[in-house]
Amino acid sequence: MNRVSFSLVSERQRLADSLRYCSKNLLLDYGVQLHGALVKMGFSFDLMLNNDLIDMYAKCGEMNGACAVFDKMLERNVVSWTALMCGFLQNGNAKACLSLFCQMGSSSVKPNEFTLSTNIKASGVLSSVENGMQIHGVCMKSGFEWNPVVGNSIIDMYSKCGRINEAARMFDVMPAKSLITWNAMIAGYVLAGYSDKGLLLFRKMQEHGEIPDEFTFTSTLKACGSLGSVGGGTQIHGFLITSGFPYSVKTVIAGSLVDFYVKCGCLVEARRVFDLIEQKSVISWSSLILGYAQEENLAEAMELFRQLRERSLQVDGFVLSSMMGVFADFALVEQGKQIHAYAAKVPSGLDTSVSNSIVDMYLKCGLMDEATELFNEMPVKNVVTWTVIITGYGKHGLAKEAVGLFRKMLLDDVEPDGVAYLAVLSACSHSGLVEESQEYFSRLCNDKRMKPRIEHYSCMVDSLGRAGRLNEAKNLIESMPVKPSIAIWQTLLSACRVHGDLELGREVGEFLLRLDGDNPVNYVMMSNIHADAGSWNECERLRKLAWSKGLKKVAGRSWVEVDKEIHFFYGGDDTHPLQEKIHQVLMEMEKRMKEELGFVYGVKYALRDIEEESKEESLRVHSEKLAIGLALVRGGLNEQPGKVIRVFKNLRVCGDCHEFIKGLSKILKLVFVVRDATRFHRFEGGVCSCGDYW
């Protein structure tokens, strides 16, 4: 009898060891075989083995199997509950983890430090500070608050929930601080945007004799990158080299180094580190690719992306979304389509976030049909999805359609957030839908989940201002509960110029100059108002004042894609190889427009202190005209009627260029789509989609 008992005990232990081996090495098939074996051997209700089975199934990502074992257990202890909670959390289902914790509260089993820390982590993942605080309260009552595992989780939870002060208080009162504790607090500061505090804590940690590990270096490099501290980051890099730290084989640190150098604009150093990495992670690849793209070295960015695709690495949704973001900003249609085609072939391409980025890319490239088609095909639409399409329709001047989409979103039980409200308010303001603006602004004010931000008030000021209701707009600014921003006063000043209200414009402008006297935009806006009113002396005084302060406005820049190559132009640019042909074709177009349409230059958009002929010449070299000129030189004049030419500009298109492109679309029977800093303009048959309301 004793021999039989001993045999069963040893067999039981062997099964337990084997299951733990399967958990560690993710051997699901072998684990399933062991499950069948222990059932045949009569261990179906063995508490220890069932706990090991739950852990094995969870670690292998088979949560249905883990739940099935848990549900059949006649007896459960704290390990049983905690193993299943850990499984839910590790497999990305933090809500199920917290739900199981609530069920456990109804049982006789009490949580231990691992149960509590797991659910505190789940609260952090969900940014659910309410749940996290409740569990923190349980920890305080049960005495687990001072347990290092629990304390570290509390710091991490508060940091992820945006409660950095509570995280710091917990850190300060912890009696014993391990390296994990220091790392959690440093990471928390960096996440919250207090990178300087994170670096100070890093120095304090070293003074306490703690030796940093790869997680410490990852956070501190991120801090240096966000601060643009080249010196701090290079010191850390130097320490890694001199201490013999094998960063070239530590993919997390190597990726952080590449990201740091990219954010500081040191692409040569970033590439040097990247080339040294033995096992390049997706983070390393994506950081360098985005770095090249942001520096406008798009050829190198695309070449690196091609190399990444050839590797066995699985490109994640973040990389795809980030690449789409770059192509959207520069309106690179062909490259965007290539990434869309690639995304359709990989699992991460099914992520809602990726689809959102693709829709956004098509909208920013002016391809409304493609964007709408993809939006309609998406099986899952979140509030970001709706916000992207509403924003796109608004920028294309389709405000009524944007309002319709917002209403459909509400009917689909998708709760709008602050950004969604901003999208519909912006759409209404751009198209003069004042009543609709007031309706949705009122709805926002009555929404108990949020409060209107300065951006929402700015949209309302824009709506009222465009409609000529300038005093109402001014009263709204003066009565709103949030502090007025520079931008909202600039919005009102712009409306004063549109409606020729020199008196109010002067009042607002003088206030802006006192408030923000080193901003060149304010001088330009005030100068323009006085120029429109014929107050040339005051216009000249403002220009000289700005010049004496060394202020310069942002240079206008436009770009156009011709034969899959991007061409950039600045105002007055004479560096393009085809500049002579560009000027020649523009002068030919001007001549035709004068003869056929009676076109006259809007010389009020030019500088005052030059001759009339020179004014026309200065207007001819505006960046958007140069971009259009190149498109015409490179075959645009031979295109069939209805052909679309797309041009993109970093600033608002000026009035003269707006009239010029309208006339050009009429005489050439071509469609010109121009994306400026605020919206899209579709010029066709001598008419613009904005209705001259921009």
PDB file of C-alpha atoms in Angstrom, residues 289-520:
ATOM      1  CA  ILE A 289      12.465  54.624 -40.817  1.00  0.00           C
ATOM      2  CA  LEU A 290      10.393  57.402 -39.234  1.00  0.00           C
ATOM      3  CA  GLY A 291      13.559  59.400 -38.579  1.00  0.00           C
ATOM      4  CA  TYR A 292      14.493  59.396 -42.252  1.00  0.00           C
ATOM      5  CA  ALA A 293      10.902  60.185 -43.236  1.00  0.00           C
ATOM      6  CA  GLN A 294      10.697  63.155 -40.859  1.00  0.00           C
ATOM      7  CA  GLU A 295      13.949  64.485 -42.302  1.00  0.00           C
ATOM      8  CA  GLU A 296      12.285  64.166 -45.722  1.00  0.00           C
ATOM      9  CA  ASN A 297      14.729  61.477 -46.855  1.00  0.00           C
ATOM     10  CA  LEU A 298      11.795  59.455 -48.140  1.00  0.00           C
ATOM     11  CA  ALA A 299      13.873  57.320 -50.503  1.00  0.00           C
ATOM     12  CA  GLU A 300      15.964  55.947 -47.614  1.00  0.00           C
ATOM     13  CA  ALA A 301      12.863  55.489 -45.451  1.00  0.00           C
ATOM     14  CA  MET A 302      11.171  53.401 -48.159  1.00  0.00           C
ATOM     15  CA  GLU A 303      14.353  51.386 -48.771  1.00  0.00           C
ATOM     16  CA  LEU A 304      14.586  50.527 -45.070  1.00  0.00           C
ATOM     17  CA  PHE A 305      10.913  49.576 -45.015  1.00  0.00           C
ATOM     18  CA  ARG A 306      11.532  47.288 -47.999  1.00  0.00           C
ATOM     19  CA  GLN A 307      14.374  45.612 -46.084  1.00  0.00           C
ATOM     20  CA  LEU A 308      12.162  45.255 -43.001  1.00  0.00           C
ATOM     21  CA  ARG A 309       9.501  43.495 -45.058  1.00  0.00           C
ATOM     22  CA  GLU A 310      12.105  40.990 -46.286  1.00  0.00           C
ATOM     23  CA  ARG A 311      13.020  40.029 -42.707  1.00  0.00           C
ATOM     24  CA  SER A 312      11.110  37.413 -40.753  1.00  0.00           C
ATOM     25  CA  LEU A 313      10.079  40.106 -38.258  1.00  0.00           C
ATOM     26  CA  GLN A 314       6.364  40.629 -37.889  1.00  0.00           C
ATOM     27  CA  VAL A 315       5.599  44.279 -38.618  1.00  0.00           C
ATOM     28  CA  ASP A 316       3.177  45.446 -35.937  1.00  0.00           C
ATOM     29  CA  GLY A 317       0.260  47.851 -36.149  1.00  0.00           C
ATOM     30  CA  PHE A 318       2.258  50.702 -34.609  1.00  0.00           C
ATOM     31  CA  VAL A 319       4.828  50.643 -37.415  1.00  0.00           C
ATOM     32  CA  LEU A 320       2.162  50.472 -40.123  1.00  0.00           C
ATOM     33  CA  SER A 321       0.162  53.315 -38.531  1.00  0.00           C
ATOM     34  CA  SER A 322       3.298  55.435 -38.097  1.00  0.00           C
ATOM     35  CA  MET A 323       4.345  54.936 -41.726  1.00  0.00           C
ATOM     36  CA  MET A 324       0.838  55.826 -42.857  1.00  0.00           C
ATOM     37  CA  GLY A 325       1.027  58.968 -40.739  1.00  0.00           C
ATOM     38  CA  VAL A 326       4.186  60.089 -42.558  1.00  0.00           C
ATOM     39  CA  PHE A 327       2.685  59.417 -45.984  1.00  0.00           C
ATOM     40  CA  ALA A 328      -0.496  61.242 -44.952  1.00  0.00           C
ATOM     41  CA  ASP A 329       1.418  64.333 -43.794  1.00  0.00           C
ATOM     42  CA  PHE A 330       3.360  64.538 -47.070  1.00  0.00           C
ATOM     43  CA  ALA A 331       0.398  63.330 -49.147  1.00  0.00           C
ATOM     44  CA  LEU A 332       2.421  60.517 -50.717  1.00  0.00           C
ATOM     45  CA  VAL A 333      -0.351  58.663 -52.516  1.00  0.00           C
ATOM     46  CA  GLU A 334       1.659  55.941 -54.255  1.00  0.00           C
ATOM     47  CA  GLN A 335       3.686  55.042 -51.166  1.00  0.00           C
ATOM     48  CA  GLY A 336       0.518  55.018 -49.075  1.00  0.00           C
ATOM     49  CA  LYS A 337      -1.139  52.622 -51.501  1.00  0.00           C
ATOM     50  CA  GLN A 338       1.903  50.328 -51.317  1.00  0.00           C
ATOM     51  CA  ILE A 339       1.667  50.144 -47.512  1.00  0.00           C
ATOM     52  CA  HIS A 340      -2.103  49.579 -47.768  1.00  0.00           C
ATOM     53  CA  ALA A 341      -1.482  46.619 -50.082  1.00  0.00           C
ATOM     54  CA  TYR A 342       1.141  45.260 -47.666  1.00  0.00           C
ATOM     55  CA  ALA A 343      -1.128  45.759 -44.630  1.00  0.00           C
ATOM     56  CA  ALA A 344      -3.817  43.649 -46.289  1.00  0.00           C
ATOM     57  CA  LYS A 345      -1.399  40.671 -46.255  1.00  0.00           C
ATOM     58  CA  VAL A 346      -0.277  40.719 -42.604  1.00  0.00           C
ATOM     59  CA  PRO A 347      -2.262  40.018 -39.396  1.00  0.00           C
ATOM     60  CA  SER A 348      -1.546  43.438 -37.865  1.00  0.00           C
ATOM     61  CA  GLY A 349      -3.077  45.037 -40.936  1.00  0.00           C
ATOM     62  CA  LEU A 350      -6.470  44.011 -39.569  1.00  0.00           C
ATOM     63  CA  ASP A 351      -6.029  46.238 -36.499  1.00  0.00           C
ATOM     64  CA  THR A 352      -8.620  48.996 -36.300  1.00  0.00           C
ATOM     65  CA  SER A 353      -5.824  51.495 -35.611  1.00  0.00           C
ATOM     66  CA  VAL A 354      -4.144  50.564 -38.901  1.00  0.00           C
ATOM     67  CA  SER A 355      -7.381  50.909 -40.858  1.00  0.00           C
ATOM     68  CA  ASN A 356      -7.940  54.298 -39.212  1.00  0.00           C
ATOM     69  CA  SER A 357      -4.489  55.407 -40.392  1.00  0.00           C
ATOM     70  CA  ILE A 358      -5.160  54.224 -43.943  1.00  0.00           C
ATOM     71  CA  VAL A 359      -8.488  56.097 -44.082  1.00  0.00           C
ATOM     72  CA  ASP A 360      -6.702  59.190 -42.753  1.00  0.00           C
ATOM     73  CA  MET A 361      -3.972  58.823 -45.378  1.00  0.00           C
ATOM     74  CA  TYR A 362      -6.456  58.677 -48.244  1.00  0.00           C
ATOM     75  CA  LEU A 363      -8.353  61.683 -46.885  1.00  0.00           C
ATOM     76  CA  LYS A 364      -5.194  63.769 -46.500  1.00  0.00           C
ATOM     77  CA  CYS A 365      -4.179  62.811 -50.028  1.00  0.00           C
ATOM     78  CA  GLY A 366      -7.533  64.036 -51.314  1.00  0.00           C
ATOM     79  CA  LEU A 367      -8.810  60.564 -52.303  1.00  0.00           C
ATOM     80  CA  MET A 368     -12.307  60.771 -50.848  1.00  0.00           C
ATOM     81  CA  ASP A 369     -13.736  57.770 -52.705  1.00  0.00           C
ATOM     82  CA  GLU A 370     -11.002  55.396 -51.517  1.00  0.00           C
ATOM     83  CA  ALA A 371     -11.293  56.671 -47.936  1.00  0.00           C
ATOM     84  CA  THR A 372     -15.073  56.310 -47.886  1.00  0.00           C
ATOM     85  CA  GLU A 373     -14.945  52.818 -49.409  1.00  0.00           C
ATOM     86  CA  LEU A 374     -12.474  51.587 -46.792  1.00  0.00           C
ATOM     87  CA  PHE A 375     -14.456  53.240 -43.987  1.00  0.00           C
ATOM     88  CA  ASN A 376     -17.654  51.478 -45.099  1.00  0.00           C
ATOM     89  CA  GLU A 377     -15.849  48.123 -45.267  1.00  0.00           C
ATOM     90  CA  MET A 378     -14.400  48.308 -41.749  1.00  0.00           C
ATOM     91  CA  PRO A 379     -16.062  45.640 -39.554  1.00  0.00           C
ATOM     92  CA  VAL A 380     -15.250  47.508 -36.340  1.00  0.00           C
ATOM     93  CA  LYS A 381     -15.428  51.287 -36.033  1.00  0.00           C
ATOM     94  CA  ASN A 382     -14.345  53.029 -32.844  1.00  0.00           C
ATOM     95  CA  VAL A 383     -14.630  56.714 -31.968  1.00  0.00           C
ATOM     96  CA  VAL A 384     -11.263  57.376 -33.660  1.00  0.00           C
ATOM     97  CA  THR A 385     -12.576  55.864 -36.912  1.00  0.00           C
ATOM     98  CA  TRP A 386     -15.592  58.162 -36.914  1.00  0.00           C
ATOM     99  CA  THR A 387     -13.487  61.173 -35.932  1.00  0.00           C
ATOM    100  CA  VAL A 388     -11.054  60.577 -38.817  1.00  0.00           C
ATOM    101  CA  ILE A 389     -13.805  60.414 -41.452  1.00  0.00           C
ATOM    102  CA  ILE A 390     -15.715  63.396 -39.994  1.00  0.00           C
ATOM    103  CA  THR A 391     -12.511  65.456 -39.953  1.00  0.00           C
ATOM    104  CA  GLY A 392     -11.754  64.467 -43.535  1.00  0.00           C
ATOM    105  CA  TYR A 393     -15.193  65.387 -44.834  1.00  0.00           C
ATOM    106  CA  GLY A 394     -14.983  68.707 -42.992  1.00  0.00           C
ATOM    107  CA  LYS A 395     -11.607  69.588 -44.526  1.00  0.00           C
ATOM    108  CA  HIS A 396     -12.992  68.779 -47.971  1.00  0.00           C
ATOM    109  CA  GLY A 397     -15.799  71.289 -47.437  1.00  0.00           C
ATOM    110  CA  LEU A 398     -18.460  68.599 -47.056  1.00  0.00           C
ATOM    111  CA  ALA A 399     -19.782  69.908 -43.740  1.00  0.00           C
ATOM    112  CA  LYS A 400     -23.354  68.649 -44.129  1.00  0.00           C
ATOM    113  CA  GLU A 401     -22.054  65.159 -44.847  1.00  0.00           C
ATOM    114  CA  ALA A 402     -19.731  65.454 -41.821  1.00  0.00           C
ATOM    115  CA  VAL A 403     -22.701  66.381 -39.624  1.00  0.00           C
ATOM    116  CA  GLY A 404     -24.603  63.403 -41.039  1.00  0.00           C
ATOM    117  CA  LEU A 405     -21.734  61.089 -40.128  1.00  0.00           C
ATOM    118  CA  PHE A 406     -21.634  62.497 -36.585  1.00  0.00           C
ATOM    119  CA  ARG A 407     -25.345  61.768 -36.203  1.00  0.00           C
ATOM    120  CA  LYS A 408     -24.877  58.255 -37.575  1.00  0.00           C
ATOM    121  CA  MET A 409     -22.076  57.694 -35.049  1.00  0.00           C
ATOM    122  CA  LEU A 410     -24.495  58.602 -32.255  1.00  0.00           C
ATOM    123  CA  LEU A 411     -27.117  56.228 -33.680  1.00  0.00           C
ATOM    124  CA  ASP A 412     -24.487  53.456 -33.653  1.00  0.00           C
ATOM    125  CA  ASP A 413     -24.061  54.037 -29.886  1.00  0.00           C
ATOM    126  CA  VAL A 414     -20.496  55.294 -30.229  1.00  0.00           C
ATOM    127  CA  GLU A 415     -19.955  57.963 -27.574  1.00  0.00           C
ATOM    128  CA  PRO A 416     -18.143  61.020 -28.967  1.00  0.00           C
ATOM    129  CA  ASP A 417     -15.058  62.239 -27.138  1.00  0.00           C
ATOM    130  CA  GLY A 418     -13.610  65.738 -27.120  1.00  0.00           C
ATOM    131  CA  VAL A 419     -11.770  65.170 -30.402  1.00  0.00           C
ATOM    132  CA  ALA A 420     -14.928  63.949 -32.165  1.00  0.00           C
ATOM    133  CA  TYR A 421     -16.779  67.087 -31.042  1.00  0.00           C
ATOM    134  CA  LEU A 422     -13.853  69.156 -32.295  1.00  0.00           C
ATOM    135  CA  ALA A 423     -14.065  67.433 -35.689  1.00  0.00           C
ATOM    136  CA  VAL A 424     -17.751  68.226 -36.235  1.00  0.00           C
ATOM    137  CA  LEU A 425     -17.418  71.785 -34.880  1.00  0.00           C
ATOM    138  CA  SER A 426     -14.442  72.420 -37.171  1.00  0.00           C
ATOM    139  CA  ALA A 427     -16.384  71.069 -40.165  1.00  0.00           C
ATOM    140  CA  CYS A 428     -19.295  73.394 -39.372  1.00  0.00           C
ATOM    141  CA  SER A 429     -17.063  76.443 -38.884  1.00  0.00           C
ATOM    142  CA  HIS A 430     -15.236  75.909 -42.189  1.00  0.00           C
ATOM    143  CA  SER A 431     -18.504  75.837 -44.133  1.00  0.00           C
ATOM    144  CA  GLY A 432     -20.491  78.500 -42.283  1.00  0.00           C
ATOM    145  CA  LEU A 433     -22.991  76.168 -40.582  1.00  0.00           C
ATOM    146  CA  VAL A 434     -23.492  78.432 -37.571  1.00  0.00           C
ATOM    147  CA  GLU A 435     -26.726  76.862 -36.293  1.00  0.00           C
ATOM    148  CA  GLU A 436     -25.262  73.360 -36.428  1.00  0.00           C
ATOM    149  CA  SER A 437     -22.124  74.632 -34.648  1.00  0.00           C
ATOM    150  CA  GLN A 438     -24.264  76.039 -31.840  1.00  0.00           C
ATOM    151  CA  GLU A 439     -26.293  72.818 -31.626  1.00  0.00           C
ATOM    152  CA  TYR A 440     -23.256  70.566 -31.147  1.00  0.00           C
ATOM    153  CA  PHE A 441     -21.436  73.030 -28.927  1.00  0.00           C
ATOM    154  CA  SER A 442     -24.498  73.104 -26.664  1.00  0.00           C
ATOM    155  CA  ARG A 443     -24.571  69.300 -26.656  1.00  0.00           C
ATOM    156  CA  LEU A 444     -20.902  69.258 -25.631  1.00  0.00           C
ATOM    157  CA  CYS A 445     -21.509  71.757 -22.823  1.00  0.00           C
ATOM    158  CA  ASN A 446     -24.295  69.507 -21.492  1.00  0.00           C
ATOM    159  CA  ASP A 447     -22.199  66.324 -21.737  1.00  0.00           C
ATOM    160  CA  LYS A 448     -21.354  65.382 -18.159  1.00  0.00           C
ATOM    161  CA  ARG A 449     -18.406  63.225 -19.263  1.00  0.00           C
ATOM    162  CA  MET A 450     -16.281  66.175 -20.386  1.00  0.00           C
ATOM    163  CA  LYS A 451     -15.923  69.920 -20.506  1.00  0.00           C
ATOM    164  CA  PRO A 452     -15.323  72.092 -23.581  1.00  0.00           C
ATOM    165  CA  ARG A 453     -11.650  72.898 -24.152  1.00  0.00           C
ATOM    166  CA  ILE A 454     -10.169  76.038 -25.644  1.00  0.00           C
ATOM    167  CA  GLU A 455     -10.117  74.361 -29.090  1.00  0.00           C
ATOM    168  CA  HIS A 456     -13.911  73.914 -28.977  1.00  0.00           C
ATOM    169  CA  TYR A 457     -14.432  77.561 -28.080  1.00  0.00           C
ATOM    170  CA  SER A 458     -12.059  78.525 -30.897  1.00  0.00           C
ATOM    171  CA  CYS A 459     -14.282  76.696 -33.402  1.00  0.00           C
ATOM    172  CA  MET A 460     -17.303  78.610 -32.150  1.00  0.00           C
ATOM    173  CA  VAL A 461     -15.428  81.912 -32.423  1.00  0.00           C
ATOM    174  CA  ASP A 462     -14.450  80.928 -35.972  1.00  0.00           C
ATOM    175  CA  SER A 463     -18.080  80.098 -36.863  1.00  0.00           C
ATOM    176  CA  LEU A 464     -19.414  83.365 -35.486  1.00  0.00           C
ATOM    177  CA  GLY A 465     -16.537  85.349 -36.948  1.00  0.00           C
ATOM    178  CA  ARG A 466     -16.938  83.941 -40.452  1.00  0.00           C
ATOM    179  CA  ALA A 467     -20.642  84.778 -40.282  1.00  0.00           C
ATOM    180  CA  GLY A 468     -19.788  88.390 -39.440  1.00  0.00           C
ATOM    181  CA  ARG A 469     -21.070  88.129 -35.866  1.00  0.00           C
ATOM    182  CA  LEU A 470     -17.851  89.624 -34.521  1.00  0.00           C
ATOM    183  CA  ASN A 471     -19.200  91.107 -31.295  1.00  0.00           C
ATOM    184  CA  GLU A 472     -20.795  87.766 -30.358  1.00  0.00           C
ATOM    185  CA  ALA A 473     -17.456  86.068 -31.006  1.00  0.00           C
ATOM    186  CA  LYS A 474     -15.645  88.619 -28.832  1.00  0.00           C
ATOM    187  CA  ASN A 475     -18.207  88.247 -26.029  1.00  0.00           C
ATOM    188  CA  LEU A 476     -17.800  84.458 -26.123  1.00  0.00           C
ATOM    189  CA  ILE A 477     -14.038  84.790 -25.663  1.00  0.00           C
ATOM    190  CA  GLU A 478     -14.443  87.185 -22.757  1.00  0.00           C
ATOM    191  CA  SER A 479     -17.104  85.090 -20.998  1.00  0.00           C
ATOM    192  CA  MET A 480     -15.755  81.544 -21.441  1.00  0.00           C
ATOM    193  CA  PRO A 481     -14.567  79.741 -18.268  1.00  0.00           C
ATOM    194  CA  VAL A 482     -11.144  78.814 -19.707  1.00  0.00           C
ATOM    195  CA  LYS A 483      -8.240  81.194 -20.230  1.00  0.00           C
ATOM    196  CA  PRO A 484      -8.179  82.550 -23.807  1.00  0.00           C
ATOM    197  CA  SER A 485      -5.262  81.344 -25.911  1.00  0.00           C
ATOM    198  CA  ILE A 486      -3.218  83.315 -28.425  1.00  0.00           C
ATOM    199  CA  ALA A 487      -4.787  81.242 -31.210  1.00  0.00           C
ATOM    200  CA  ILE A 488      -8.374  82.130 -30.297  1.00  0.00           C
ATOM    201  CA  TRP A 489      -7.608  85.864 -30.432  1.00  0.00           C
ATOM    202  CA  GLN A 490      -5.877  85.297 -33.782  1.00  0.00           C
ATOM    203  CA  THR A 491      -9.052  83.592 -35.014  1.00  0.00           C
ATOM    204  CA  LEU A 492     -11.073  86.685 -34.131  1.00  0.00           C
ATOM    205  CA  LEU A 493      -8.457  88.963 -35.723  1.00  0.00           C
ATOM    206  CA  SER A 494      -8.651  86.944 -38.948  1.00  0.00           C
ATOM    207  CA  ALA A 495     -12.448  87.377 -38.978  1.00  0.00           C
ATOM    208  CA  CYS A 496     -12.007  91.136 -38.507  1.00  0.00           C
ATOM    209  CA  ARG A 497      -9.873  91.216 -41.644  1.00  0.00           C
ATOM    210  CA  VAL A 498     -12.372  89.188 -43.683  1.00  0.00           C
ATOM    211  CA  HIS A 499     -15.211  91.559 -42.759  1.00  0.00           C
ATOM    212  CA  GLY A 500     -13.110  94.724 -42.884  1.00  0.00           C
ATOM    213  CA  ASP A 501     -13.714  95.690 -39.243  1.00  0.00           C
ATOM    214  CA  LEU A 502     -10.626  97.831 -38.768  1.00  0.00           C
ATOM    215  CA  GLU A 503     -11.698  99.219 -35.391  1.00  0.00           C
ATOM    216  CA  LEU A 504     -12.202  95.850 -33.674  1.00  0.00           C
ATOM    217  CA  GLY A 505      -9.250  94.417 -35.580  1.00  0.00           C
ATOM    218  CA  ARG A 506      -6.968  97.149 -34.256  1.00  0.00           C
ATOM    219  CA  GLU A 507      -8.231  96.557 -30.698  1.00  0.00           C
ATOM    220  CA  VAL A 508      -7.671  92.792 -30.893  1.00  0.00           C
ATOM    221  CA  GLY A 509      -4.360  93.195 -32.704  1.00  0.00           C
ATOM    222  CA  GLU A 510      -2.913  95.622 -30.170  1.00  0.00           C
ATOM    223  CA  PHE A 511      -3.954  93.258 -27.397  1.00  0.00           C
ATOM    224  CA  LEU A 512      -2.218  90.385 -29.208  1.00  0.00           C
ATOM    225  CA  LEU A 513       0.981  92.376 -29.659  1.00  0.00           C
ATOM    226  CA  ARG A 514       1.062  93.118 -25.933  1.00  0.00           C
ATOM    227  CA  LEU A 515       0.306  89.511 -25.080  1.00  0.00           C
ATOM    228  CA  ASP A 516       2.561  87.806 -27.634  1.00  0.00           C
ATOM    229  CA  GLY A 517       4.899  90.453 -29.026  1.00  0.00           C
ATOM    230  CA  ASP A 518       7.514  88.042 -30.340  1.00  0.00           C
ATOM    231  CA  ASN A 519       5.198  86.092 -32.610  1.00  0.00           C
ATOM    232  CA  PRO A 520       5.668  87.135 -36.275  1.00  0.00           C
TER     233      PRO A 520
END
